[in-house]
Amino acid sequence: DCTAGVGPFSVPLARTGRATCRANDLNPAAVAALRANALRNRCANLEVAEPGCARAFLKDLVSKDFRFTHALFNLPAWVWRRLICVFA
């Protein structure tokens, strides 16, 4: 989840236990709340990144050969510009 906020998508997804989820947000307060939500909801397979922009988050995953099948953005109008920057 590239723009996770407090985790409305990543926390429920991680709770299923079917996949490892990685989450990121630019806002440090949102990341702190996301970490608290992950603990409260027992999301052992949710890895929360340090606060940063979505583009850098995706580039970091790609550079580490992390294989992902989906990328979530809470800002759909920005999705294509960000993805093009990562994979171009």
Short mmCIF file of C-alpha atoms in Angstrom, two decimals:
data_model
loop_
_atom_site.label_atom_id
_atom_site.label_comp_id
_atom_site.label_asym_id
_atom_site.label_seq_id
_atom_site.Cartn_x
_atom_site.Cartn_y
_atom_site.Cartn_z
CA ASP A 1 0.00 0.00 0.00
CA CYS A 2 1.92 2.99 -1.32
CA THR A 3 -0.21 5.68 0.33
CA ALA A 4 -1.47 3.72 3.31
CA GLY A 5 -2.45 6.45 5.73
CA VAL A 6 -3.59 4.70 8.92
CA GLY A 7 -4.14 1.41 7.07
CA PRO A 8 -7.78 1.14 5.90
CA PHE A 9 -6.70 -1.22 3.10
CA SER A 10 -3.41 -2.72 4.27
CA VAL A 11 -4.50 -3.70 7.79
CA PRO A 12 -7.56 -5.76 6.72
CA LEU A 13 -5.55 -7.33 3.90
CA ALA A 14 -2.73 -8.27 6.26
CA ARG A 15 -5.20 -9.68 8.79
CA THR A 16 -6.27 -12.33 6.28
CA GLY A 17 -2.79 -13.87 6.61
CA ARG A 18 -2.76 -14.76 2.91
CA ALA A 19 0.04 -12.42 1.89
CA THR A 20 2.88 -10.30 3.17
CA CYS A 21 1.90 -6.66 2.92
CA ARG A 22 4.18 -3.65 2.77
CA ALA A 23 2.79 -0.22 3.65
CA ASN A 24 4.07 3.34 3.37
CA ASP A 25 2.90 6.90 3.89
CA LEU A 26 4.52 10.31 3.65
CA ASN A 27 2.96 11.58 6.90
CA PRO A 28 4.91 10.48 10.01
CA ALA A 29 1.78 10.72 12.21
CA ALA A 30 -0.10 8.42 9.82
CA VAL A 31 2.78 5.91 9.89
CA ALA A 32 2.74 5.93 13.70
CA ALA A 33 -1.03 5.31 13.68
CA LEU A 34 -0.58 2.58 11.05
CA ARG A 35 1.97 0.81 13.25
CA ALA A 36 -0.42 1.05 16.22
CA ASN A 37 -3.27 -0.33 14.09
CA ALA A 38 -1.10 -3.20 12.90
CA LEU A 39 -0.28 -4.13 16.51
CA ARG A 40 -3.86 -3.72 17.69
CA ASN A 41 -5.10 -5.94 14.88
CA ARG A 42 -2.29 -8.52 15.22
CA CYS A 43 -0.97 -8.05 11.69
CA ALA A 44 2.32 -9.94 11.92
CA ASN A 45 2.71 -9.97 8.13
CA LEU A 46 2.35 -6.19 7.65
CA GLU A 47 5.70 -4.47 7.19
CA VAL A 48 5.50 -0.70 7.63
CA ALA A 49 8.19 1.42 5.98
CA GLU A 50 9.65 4.61 7.39
CA PRO A 51 7.68 7.70 6.27
CA GLY A 52 8.42 8.53 2.65
CA CYS A 53 6.94 9.24 -0.75
CA ALA A 54 5.20 6.50 -2.71
CA ARG A 55 7.60 6.76 -5.64
CA ALA A 56 10.66 6.13 -3.44
CA PHE A 57 8.81 3.30 -1.67
CA LEU A 58 8.13 1.49 -4.96
CA LYS A 59 11.62 2.10 -6.30
CA ASP A 60 13.05 0.62 -3.10
CA LEU A 61 10.88 -2.51 -3.43
CA VAL A 62 11.86 -2.95 -7.07
CA SER A 63 15.58 -2.45 -6.31
CA LYS A 64 15.39 -5.18 -3.64
CA ASP A 65 13.72 -7.57 -6.13
CA PHE A 66 10.60 -7.70 -3.99
CA ARG A 67 7.99 -9.36 -6.19
CA PHE A 68 4.55 -7.89 -5.83
CA THR A 69 1.33 -8.49 -7.69
CA HIS A 70 -0.63 -5.42 -6.60
CA ALA A 71 0.13 -1.84 -5.63
CA LEU A 72 -2.53 0.14 -3.78
CA PHE A 73 -2.88 3.91 -3.90
CA ASN A 74 -5.49 5.95 -2.05
CA LEU A 75 -5.01 8.73 -4.61
CA PRO A 76 -6.19 7.20 -7.91
CA ALA A 77 -5.65 10.37 -9.95
CA TRP A 78 -1.90 10.14 -9.27
CA VAL A 79 -1.41 6.42 -9.82
CA TRP A 80 -0.30 6.37 -13.44
CA ARG A 81 2.21 9.20 -13.12
CA ARG A 82 3.84 7.48 -10.14
CA LEU A 83 3.98 4.06 -11.75
CA ILE A 84 5.45 5.45 -14.96
CA CYS A 85 8.25 7.11 -12.94
CA VAL A 86 9.08 3.83 -11.21
CA PHE A 87 9.09 1.53 -14.20
CA ALA A 88 10.33 3.90 -16.92
#
